[in-house]
Tab-separated table of C-alpha atoms in Angstrom:
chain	number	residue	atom	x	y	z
A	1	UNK	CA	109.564	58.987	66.187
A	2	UNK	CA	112.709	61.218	67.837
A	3	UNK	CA	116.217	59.840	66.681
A	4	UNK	CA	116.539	58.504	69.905
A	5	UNK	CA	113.213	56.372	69.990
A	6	UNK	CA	114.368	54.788	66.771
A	7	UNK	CA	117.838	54.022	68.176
A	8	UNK	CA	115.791	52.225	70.886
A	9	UNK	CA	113.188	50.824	68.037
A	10	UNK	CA	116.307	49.590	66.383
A	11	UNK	CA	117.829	47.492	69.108
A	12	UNK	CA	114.795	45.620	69.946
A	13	UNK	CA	114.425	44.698	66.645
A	14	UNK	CA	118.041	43.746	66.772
A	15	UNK	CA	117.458	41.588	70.229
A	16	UNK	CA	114.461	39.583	68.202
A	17	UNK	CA	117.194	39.111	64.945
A	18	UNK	CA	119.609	37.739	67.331
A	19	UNK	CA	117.572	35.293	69.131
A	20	UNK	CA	115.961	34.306	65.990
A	21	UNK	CA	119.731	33.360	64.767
A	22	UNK	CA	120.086	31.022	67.914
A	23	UNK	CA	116.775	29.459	67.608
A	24	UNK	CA	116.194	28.896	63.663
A	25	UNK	CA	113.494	31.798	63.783
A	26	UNK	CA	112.579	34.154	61.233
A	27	UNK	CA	114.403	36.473	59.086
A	28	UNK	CA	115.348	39.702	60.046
A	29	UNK	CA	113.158	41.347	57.304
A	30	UNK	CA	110.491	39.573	58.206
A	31	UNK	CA	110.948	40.614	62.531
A	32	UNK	CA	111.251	43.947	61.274
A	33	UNK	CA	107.801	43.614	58.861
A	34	UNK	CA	105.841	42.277	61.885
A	35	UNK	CA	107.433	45.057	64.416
A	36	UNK	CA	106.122	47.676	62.456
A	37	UNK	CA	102.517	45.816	61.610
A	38	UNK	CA	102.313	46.491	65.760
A	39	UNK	CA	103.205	49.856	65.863
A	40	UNK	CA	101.357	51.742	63.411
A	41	UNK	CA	102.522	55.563	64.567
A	42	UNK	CA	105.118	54.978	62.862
A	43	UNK	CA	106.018	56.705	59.341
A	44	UNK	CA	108.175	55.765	56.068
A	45	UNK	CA	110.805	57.636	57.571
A	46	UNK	CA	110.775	56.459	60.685
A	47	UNK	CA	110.665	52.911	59.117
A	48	UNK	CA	113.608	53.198	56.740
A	49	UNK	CA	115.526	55.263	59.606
A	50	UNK	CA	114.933	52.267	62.008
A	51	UNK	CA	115.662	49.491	59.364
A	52	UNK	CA	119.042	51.331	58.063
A	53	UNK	CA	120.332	51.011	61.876
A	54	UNK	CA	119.049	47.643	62.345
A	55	UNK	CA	120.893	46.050	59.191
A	56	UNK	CA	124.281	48.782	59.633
A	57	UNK	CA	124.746	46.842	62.684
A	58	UNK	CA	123.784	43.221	61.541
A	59	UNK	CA	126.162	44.097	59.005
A	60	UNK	CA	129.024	45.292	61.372
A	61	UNK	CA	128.938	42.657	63.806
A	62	UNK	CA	131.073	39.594	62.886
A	63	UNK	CA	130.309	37.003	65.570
A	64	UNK	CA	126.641	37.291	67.345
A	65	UNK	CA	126.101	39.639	69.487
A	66	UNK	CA	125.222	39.371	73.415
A	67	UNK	CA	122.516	41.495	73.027
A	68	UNK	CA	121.121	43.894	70.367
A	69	UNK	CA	122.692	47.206	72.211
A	70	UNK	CA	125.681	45.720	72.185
A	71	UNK	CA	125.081	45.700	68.251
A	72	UNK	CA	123.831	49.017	68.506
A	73	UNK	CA	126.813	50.139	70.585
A	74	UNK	CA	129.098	48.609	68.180
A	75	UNK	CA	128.152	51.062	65.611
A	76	UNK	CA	128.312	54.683	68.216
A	77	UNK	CA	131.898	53.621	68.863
A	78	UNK	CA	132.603	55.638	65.783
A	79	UNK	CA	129.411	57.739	65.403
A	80	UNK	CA	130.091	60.543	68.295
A	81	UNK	CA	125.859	61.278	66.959
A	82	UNK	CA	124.899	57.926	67.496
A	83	UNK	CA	126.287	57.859	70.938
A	84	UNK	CA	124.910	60.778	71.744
A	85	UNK	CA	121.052	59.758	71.224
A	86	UNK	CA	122.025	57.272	74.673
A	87	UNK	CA	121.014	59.881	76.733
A	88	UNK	CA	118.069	57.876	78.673
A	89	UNK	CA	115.320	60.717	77.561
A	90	UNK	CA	111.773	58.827	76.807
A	91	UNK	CA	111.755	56.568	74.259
A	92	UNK	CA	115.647	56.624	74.316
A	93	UNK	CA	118.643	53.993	75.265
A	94	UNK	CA	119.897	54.201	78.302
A	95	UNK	CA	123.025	56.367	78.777
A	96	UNK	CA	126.210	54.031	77.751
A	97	UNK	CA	127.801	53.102	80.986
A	98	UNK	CA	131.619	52.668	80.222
A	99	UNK	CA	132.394	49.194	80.909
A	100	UNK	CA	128.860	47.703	79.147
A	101	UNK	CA	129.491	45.129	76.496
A	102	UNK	CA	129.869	46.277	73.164
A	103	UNK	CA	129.556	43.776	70.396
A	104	UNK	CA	132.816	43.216	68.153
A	105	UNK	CA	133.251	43.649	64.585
A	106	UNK	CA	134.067	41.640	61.474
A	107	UNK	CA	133.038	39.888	58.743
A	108	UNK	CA	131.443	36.812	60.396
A	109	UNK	CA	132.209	34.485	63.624
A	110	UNK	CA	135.973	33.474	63.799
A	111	UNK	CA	135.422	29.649	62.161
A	112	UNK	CA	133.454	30.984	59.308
A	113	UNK	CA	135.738	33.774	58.239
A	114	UNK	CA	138.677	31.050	58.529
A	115	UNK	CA	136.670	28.766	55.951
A	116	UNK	CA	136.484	31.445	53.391
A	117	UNK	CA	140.262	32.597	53.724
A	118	UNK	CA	140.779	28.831	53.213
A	119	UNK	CA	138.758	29.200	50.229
A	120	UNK	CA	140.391	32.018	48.905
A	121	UNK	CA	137.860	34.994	49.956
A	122	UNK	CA	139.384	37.156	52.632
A	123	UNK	CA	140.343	41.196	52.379
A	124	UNK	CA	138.024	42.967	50.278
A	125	UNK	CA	136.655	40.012	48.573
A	126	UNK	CA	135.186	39.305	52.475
A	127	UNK	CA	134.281	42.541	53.157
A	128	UNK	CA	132.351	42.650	49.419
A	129	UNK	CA	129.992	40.200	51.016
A	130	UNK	CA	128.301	42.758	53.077
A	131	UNK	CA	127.913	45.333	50.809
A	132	UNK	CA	124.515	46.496	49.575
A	133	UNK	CA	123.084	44.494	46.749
A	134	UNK	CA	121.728	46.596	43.579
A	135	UNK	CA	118.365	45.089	42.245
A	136	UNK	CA	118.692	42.973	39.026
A	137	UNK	CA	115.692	41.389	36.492
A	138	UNK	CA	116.121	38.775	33.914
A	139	UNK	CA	113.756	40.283	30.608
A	140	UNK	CA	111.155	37.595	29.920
A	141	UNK	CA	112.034	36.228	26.078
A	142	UNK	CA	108.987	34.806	25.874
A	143	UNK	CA	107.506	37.979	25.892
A	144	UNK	CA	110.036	40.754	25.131
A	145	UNK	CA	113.457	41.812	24.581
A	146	UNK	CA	116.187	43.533	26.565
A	147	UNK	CA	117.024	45.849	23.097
A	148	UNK	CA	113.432	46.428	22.697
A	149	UNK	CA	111.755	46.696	26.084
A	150	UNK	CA	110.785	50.269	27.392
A	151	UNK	CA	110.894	50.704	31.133
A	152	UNK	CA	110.915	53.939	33.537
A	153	UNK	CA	114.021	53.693	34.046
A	154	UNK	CA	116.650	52.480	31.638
A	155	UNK	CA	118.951	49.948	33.824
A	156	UNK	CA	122.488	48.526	33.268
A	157	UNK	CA	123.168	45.950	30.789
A	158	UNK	CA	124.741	42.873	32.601
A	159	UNK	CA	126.646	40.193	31.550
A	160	UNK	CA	123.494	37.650	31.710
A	161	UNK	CA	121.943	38.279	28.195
A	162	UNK	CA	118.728	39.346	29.163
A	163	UNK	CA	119.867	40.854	32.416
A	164	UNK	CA	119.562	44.762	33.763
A	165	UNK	CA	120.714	46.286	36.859
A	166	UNK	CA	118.695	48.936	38.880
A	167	UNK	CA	119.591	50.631	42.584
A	168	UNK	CA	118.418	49.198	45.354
A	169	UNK	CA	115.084	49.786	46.020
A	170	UNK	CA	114.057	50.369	42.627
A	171	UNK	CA	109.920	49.572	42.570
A	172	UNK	CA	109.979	47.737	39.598
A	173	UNK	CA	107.064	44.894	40.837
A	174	UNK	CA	105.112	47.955	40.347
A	175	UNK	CA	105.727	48.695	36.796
A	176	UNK	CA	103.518	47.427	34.286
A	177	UNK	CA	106.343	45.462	32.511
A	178	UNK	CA	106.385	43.121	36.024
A	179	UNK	CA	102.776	43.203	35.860
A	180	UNK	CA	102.470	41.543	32.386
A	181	UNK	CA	105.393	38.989	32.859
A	182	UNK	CA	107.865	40.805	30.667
A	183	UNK	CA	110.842	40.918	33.532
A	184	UNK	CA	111.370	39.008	36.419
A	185	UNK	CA	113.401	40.129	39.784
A	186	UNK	CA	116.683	37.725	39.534
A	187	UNK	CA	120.064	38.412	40.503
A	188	UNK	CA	122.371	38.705	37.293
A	189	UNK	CA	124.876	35.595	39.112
A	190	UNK	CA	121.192	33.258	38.893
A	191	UNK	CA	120.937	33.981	35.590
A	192	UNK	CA	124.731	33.185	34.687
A	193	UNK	CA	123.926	29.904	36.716
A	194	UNK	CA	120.637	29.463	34.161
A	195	UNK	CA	122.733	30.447	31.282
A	196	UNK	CA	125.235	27.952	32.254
A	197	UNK	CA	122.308	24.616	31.722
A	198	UNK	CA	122.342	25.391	28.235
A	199	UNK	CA	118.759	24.301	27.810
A	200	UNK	CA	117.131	24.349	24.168
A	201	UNK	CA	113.823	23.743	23.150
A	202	UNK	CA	112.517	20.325	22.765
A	203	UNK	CA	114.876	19.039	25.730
A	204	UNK	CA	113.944	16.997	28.568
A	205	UNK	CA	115.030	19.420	31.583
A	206	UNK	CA	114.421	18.752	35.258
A	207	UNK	CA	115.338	21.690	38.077
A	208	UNK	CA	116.023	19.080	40.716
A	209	UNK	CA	115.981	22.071	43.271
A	210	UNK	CA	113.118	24.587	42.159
A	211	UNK	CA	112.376	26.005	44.851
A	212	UNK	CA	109.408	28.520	44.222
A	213	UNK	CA	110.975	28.532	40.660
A	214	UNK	CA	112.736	31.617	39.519
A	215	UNK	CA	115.483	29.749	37.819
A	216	UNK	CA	112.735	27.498	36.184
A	217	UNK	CA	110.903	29.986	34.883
A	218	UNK	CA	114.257	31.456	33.428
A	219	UNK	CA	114.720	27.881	31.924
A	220	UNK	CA	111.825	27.710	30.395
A	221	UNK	CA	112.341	30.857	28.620
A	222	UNK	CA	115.436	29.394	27.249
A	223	UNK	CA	113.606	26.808	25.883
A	224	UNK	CA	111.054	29.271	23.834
A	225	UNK	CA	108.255	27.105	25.972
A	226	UNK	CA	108.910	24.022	24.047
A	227	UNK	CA	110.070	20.638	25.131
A	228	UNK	CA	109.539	19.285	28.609
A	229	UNK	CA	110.610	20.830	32.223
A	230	UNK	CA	109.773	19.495	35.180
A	231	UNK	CA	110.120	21.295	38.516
A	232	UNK	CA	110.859	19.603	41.662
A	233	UNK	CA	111.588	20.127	45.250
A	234	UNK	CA	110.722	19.108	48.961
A	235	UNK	CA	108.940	21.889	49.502
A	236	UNK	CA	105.324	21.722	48.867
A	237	UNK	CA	104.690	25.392	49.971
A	238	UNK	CA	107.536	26.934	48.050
A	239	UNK	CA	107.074	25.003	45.054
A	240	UNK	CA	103.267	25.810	45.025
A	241	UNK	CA	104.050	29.301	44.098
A	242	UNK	CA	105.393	28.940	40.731
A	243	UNK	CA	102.506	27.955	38.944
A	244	UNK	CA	101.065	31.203	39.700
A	245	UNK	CA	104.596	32.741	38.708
A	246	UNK	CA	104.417	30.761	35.485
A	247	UNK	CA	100.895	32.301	34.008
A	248	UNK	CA	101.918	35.289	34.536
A	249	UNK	CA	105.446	34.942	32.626
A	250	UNK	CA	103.468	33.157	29.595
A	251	UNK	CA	104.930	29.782	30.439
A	252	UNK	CA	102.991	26.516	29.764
A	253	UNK	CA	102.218	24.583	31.832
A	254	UNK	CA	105.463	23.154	33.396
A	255	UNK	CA	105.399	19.427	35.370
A	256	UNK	CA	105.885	19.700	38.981
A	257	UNK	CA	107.213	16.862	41.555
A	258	UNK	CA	106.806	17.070	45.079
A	259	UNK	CA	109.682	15.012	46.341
A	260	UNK	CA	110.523	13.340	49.511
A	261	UNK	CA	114.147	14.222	51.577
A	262	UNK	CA	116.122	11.362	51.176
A	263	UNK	CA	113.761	9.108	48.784
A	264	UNK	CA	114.221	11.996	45.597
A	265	UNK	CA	114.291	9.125	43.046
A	266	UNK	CA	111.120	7.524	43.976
A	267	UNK	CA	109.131	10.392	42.478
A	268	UNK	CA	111.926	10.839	39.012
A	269	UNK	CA	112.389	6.821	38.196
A	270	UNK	CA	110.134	7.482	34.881
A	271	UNK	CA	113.183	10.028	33.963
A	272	UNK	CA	116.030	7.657	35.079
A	273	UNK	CA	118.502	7.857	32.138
A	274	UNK	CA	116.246	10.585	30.056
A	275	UNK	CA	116.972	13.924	30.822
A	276	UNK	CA	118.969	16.033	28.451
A	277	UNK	CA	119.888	18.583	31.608
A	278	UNK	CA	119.576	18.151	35.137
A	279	UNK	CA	120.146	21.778	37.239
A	280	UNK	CA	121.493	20.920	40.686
A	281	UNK	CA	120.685	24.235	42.603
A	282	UNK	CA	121.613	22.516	45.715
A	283	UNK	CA	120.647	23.696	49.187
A	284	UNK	CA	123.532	25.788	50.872
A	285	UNK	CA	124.880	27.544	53.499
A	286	UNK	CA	123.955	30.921	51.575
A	287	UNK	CA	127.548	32.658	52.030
A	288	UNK	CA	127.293	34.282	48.613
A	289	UNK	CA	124.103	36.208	49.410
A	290	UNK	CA	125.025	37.995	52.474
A	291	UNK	CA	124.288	41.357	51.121
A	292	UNK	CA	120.395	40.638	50.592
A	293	UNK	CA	120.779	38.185	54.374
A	294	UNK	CA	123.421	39.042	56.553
A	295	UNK	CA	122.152	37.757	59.423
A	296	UNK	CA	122.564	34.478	57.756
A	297	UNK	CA	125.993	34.176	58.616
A	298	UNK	CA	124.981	34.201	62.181
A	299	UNK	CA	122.476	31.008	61.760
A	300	UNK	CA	125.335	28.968	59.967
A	301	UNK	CA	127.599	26.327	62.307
A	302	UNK	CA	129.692	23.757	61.392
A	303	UNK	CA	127.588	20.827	62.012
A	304	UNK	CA	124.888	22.488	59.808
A	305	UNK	CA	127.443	23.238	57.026
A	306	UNK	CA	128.420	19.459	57.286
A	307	UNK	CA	124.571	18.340	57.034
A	308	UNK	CA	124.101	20.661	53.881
A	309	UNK	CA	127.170	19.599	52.112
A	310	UNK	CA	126.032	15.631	52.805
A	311	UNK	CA	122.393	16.570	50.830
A	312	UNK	CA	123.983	18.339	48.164
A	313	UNK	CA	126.475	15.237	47.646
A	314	UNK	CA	123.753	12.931	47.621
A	315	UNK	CA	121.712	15.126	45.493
A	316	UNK	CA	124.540	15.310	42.670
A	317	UNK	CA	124.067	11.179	42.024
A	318	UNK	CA	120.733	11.347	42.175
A	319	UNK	CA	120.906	13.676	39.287
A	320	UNK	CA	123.512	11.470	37.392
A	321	UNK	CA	120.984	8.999	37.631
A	322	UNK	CA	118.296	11.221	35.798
A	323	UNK	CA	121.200	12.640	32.631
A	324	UNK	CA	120.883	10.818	29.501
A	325	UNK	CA	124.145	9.330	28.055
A	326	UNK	CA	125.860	12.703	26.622
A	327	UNK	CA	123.740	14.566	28.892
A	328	UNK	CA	124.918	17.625	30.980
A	329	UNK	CA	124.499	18.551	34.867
A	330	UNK	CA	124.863	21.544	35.914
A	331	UNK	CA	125.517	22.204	39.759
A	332	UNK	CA	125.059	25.739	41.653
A	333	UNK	CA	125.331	26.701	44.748
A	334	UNK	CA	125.027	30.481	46.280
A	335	UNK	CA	128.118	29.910	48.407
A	336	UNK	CA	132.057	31.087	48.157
A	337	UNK	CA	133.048	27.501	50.417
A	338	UNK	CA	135.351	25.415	48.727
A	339	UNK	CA	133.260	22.740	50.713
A	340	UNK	CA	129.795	23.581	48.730
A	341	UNK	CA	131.962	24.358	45.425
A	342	UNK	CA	134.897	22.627	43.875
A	343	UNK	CA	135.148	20.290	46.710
A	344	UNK	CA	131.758	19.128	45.720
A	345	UNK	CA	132.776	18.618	42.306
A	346	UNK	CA	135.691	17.049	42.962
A	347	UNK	CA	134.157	14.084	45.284
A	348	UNK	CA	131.740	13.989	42.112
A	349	UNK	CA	133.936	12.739	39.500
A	350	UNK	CA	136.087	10.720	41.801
A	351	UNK	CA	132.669	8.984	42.425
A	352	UNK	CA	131.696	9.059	38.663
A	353	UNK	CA	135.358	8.274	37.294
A	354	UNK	CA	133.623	8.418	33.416
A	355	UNK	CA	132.080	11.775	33.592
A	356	UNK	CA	134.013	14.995	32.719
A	357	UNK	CA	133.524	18.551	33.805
A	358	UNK	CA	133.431	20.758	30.951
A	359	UNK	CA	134.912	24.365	31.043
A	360	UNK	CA	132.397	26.848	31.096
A	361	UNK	CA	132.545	30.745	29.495
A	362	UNK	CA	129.843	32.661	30.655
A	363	UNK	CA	131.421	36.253	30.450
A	364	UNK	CA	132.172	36.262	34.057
A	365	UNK	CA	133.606	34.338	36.600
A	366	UNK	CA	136.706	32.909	37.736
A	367	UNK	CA	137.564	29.521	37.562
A	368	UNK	CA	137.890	27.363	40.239
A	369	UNK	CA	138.520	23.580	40.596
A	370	UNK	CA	136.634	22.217	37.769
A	371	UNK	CA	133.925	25.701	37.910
A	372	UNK	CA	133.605	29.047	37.962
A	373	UNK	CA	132.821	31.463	40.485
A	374	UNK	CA	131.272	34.347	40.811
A	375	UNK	CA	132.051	36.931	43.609
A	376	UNK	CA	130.525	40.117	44.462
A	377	UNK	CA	133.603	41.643	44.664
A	378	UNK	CA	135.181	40.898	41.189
A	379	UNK	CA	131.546	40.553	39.545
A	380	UNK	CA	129.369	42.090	41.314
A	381	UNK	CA	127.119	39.861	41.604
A	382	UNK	CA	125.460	37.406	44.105
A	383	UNK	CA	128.279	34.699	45.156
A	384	UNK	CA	127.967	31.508	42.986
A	385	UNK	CA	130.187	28.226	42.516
A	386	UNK	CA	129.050	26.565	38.700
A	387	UNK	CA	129.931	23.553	37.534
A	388	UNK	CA	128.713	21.646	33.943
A	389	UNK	CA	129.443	18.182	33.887
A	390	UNK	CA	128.562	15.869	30.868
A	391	UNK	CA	127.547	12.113	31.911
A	392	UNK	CA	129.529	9.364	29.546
A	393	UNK	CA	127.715	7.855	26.012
């Protein structure tokens, strides 16, 4: 491909990101996956060239753009190079005519970025959001060591115990130590969030939000494979996935609950009142993992912020429900809103006047309200809120 046929390769895929954001389509890694499945001539360079451009501008563009050249064009107002591949050769952009619309920058549409300065993220701890994430694993303990485990590369230490840091783009699902289960990709915030549950072997632990399970299978190594976890979530797709996840990280066999949206307790009431630790990983609006999704900040509106902070309130007393007396519950959510965060928290206790929130030290973190939270720009991490809370004896 010329430069200027992936400026034009880049701005389609751009057009299909944007209307994706208005309609609740797919992600942008996954438009830009099936655009290249169709177009086969072209090569790793051209595919990392076209994908660079593509995300630079998803990146750049705070509110959503009218169109994905005036994304593009948002970027060539300070690239005289870029600009100049707009020269309307084959396979190139159009010339730039001078009073086209050119997308405008910032760190996301105007209501969003006021939430966050309200929530004390603005400056560089907003821009931080954007950055490029590196690539973090959590070492398996049921099968190795972080002060023991060889690897092609040696990675940085992280503040999670078990945690190491690679560059972007590291390949390590092809290294034989992801092969046999002995490290698995997680982001070293996750595994503060993990760290944060406390769990111990022979405890009753239920991950009330599994997902497809990477902070079960992280709890389970914490528990040396002994006691009881059970995974749930509404997801019958995602949470399929972990079993296979599981085998290969030398867990046993963990108990799995399909659960239904709104009716979560029907499927738990044998664990009403049993559970040592209940992980709330609550569904969010996603704010603190911009840098792996930025185009997420273009799918989020206020109504849908609303509708996600109404689950995870109702999901935080279905969990009381499920803590033994002296129990703990732990709620996470990958978001820097006060809204998804201490606000949560807060509504919490005033709800559940004889629990406490107990003050957590997990090496990093700042505290807010009655958690901690993580930031990318002050720990370079994914953004987190945590929260431990211990249920009355």
């Amino acid at each position: 491909m010329t430069p200027q046929a992936r400026v034009q390769a880049a701005i389609e895929i751009l057009d299909a990101v944007i209307a994706a954001a208005r309609s609740g389509g797919p992600s942008a890694d996954r438009i830009i996956a099936d655009w290249f499945r169709t177009r086969r001539f072209a090569g790793s360079g051209d595919r990392r060239a076209v994908r660079d451009l593509a995300y630079g501008a998803i990146r750049a563009c705070g509110e959503v753009p009218v169109s994905g050249r005036a994304a593009m064009l948002h970027l060539a107002q300070d690239d005289a190079a870029l600009a100049a591949l707009f020269d309307g050769s084959r396979h190139a952009p159009l010339p730039i005519a001078p009073d086209e619309p050119v997308a405008a920058g910032g760190i996301a549409p105007a209501w969003l970025t006021q939430r966050l300065a309200e929530s004390g993220i603005a400056g560089a701890a907003a821009a931080a959001l954007l950055a490029r994430a590196p690539l973090d694993v959590r070492v398996n303990t049921l099968k190795a060591r972080r002060d023991a485990l060889e690897l092609p590369l040696p990675g940085e230490p992280l503040a999670a115990p078990q945690g190491l840091r690679f560059a972007h783009g590291t390949p390590v699902e092809q290294w034989q130590a992801f092969k046999d289960g002995q490290i698995e990709v997680q982001d070293g915030g996750s595994q503060l969030a993990c760290a944060a549950v406390d769990a111990a072997p022979g405890e009753t632990v239920i991950d009330l939000c599994a997902g497809a399970g990477g902070k079960t299978l992280a709890l389970a190594a914490d528990m040396a494979g002994k006691g009881r976890l059970i995974a749930c979530d509404t997801d019958r797709a995602r949470l399929s996935r972990l079993a296979p996840r599981a085998a290969r990280a030398g867990v046993p066999p963990i108990d799995t609950r399909l659960l239904g949206p709104g009716r979560e307790l029907d499927a738990l009431v044998d664990l009403a009142g049993k559970a040592d630790a209940v992980l709330v990983d609550a569904p969010c609006s996603g704010t603190g993992t911009w840098r792996r999704n930025p185009e997420a900040r273009w799918r989020l509106t206020p109504h849908e912020l609303a509708r996600l902070t109404a689950i995870q309130s109702r999901l935080l007393d279905v969990a009381a429900v499920l803590v033994r007396p002296g129990g703990r519950l732990v709620f996470v959510t990958c978001s820097l809103l006060d809204a998804e965060g201490a606000d949560q928290v807060a509504g919490f206790l005033a709800r559940h006047s004889a629990w406490q929130a107990v003050p957590l030290d997990l090496g990093a973190g700042t505290p807010r309200g009655h958690g901690l939270r993580l930031d990318p720009l002050q720990d370079t991490t994914d953004g987190f809120f945590i929260a431990r809370l211990a249920a009355p004896w």
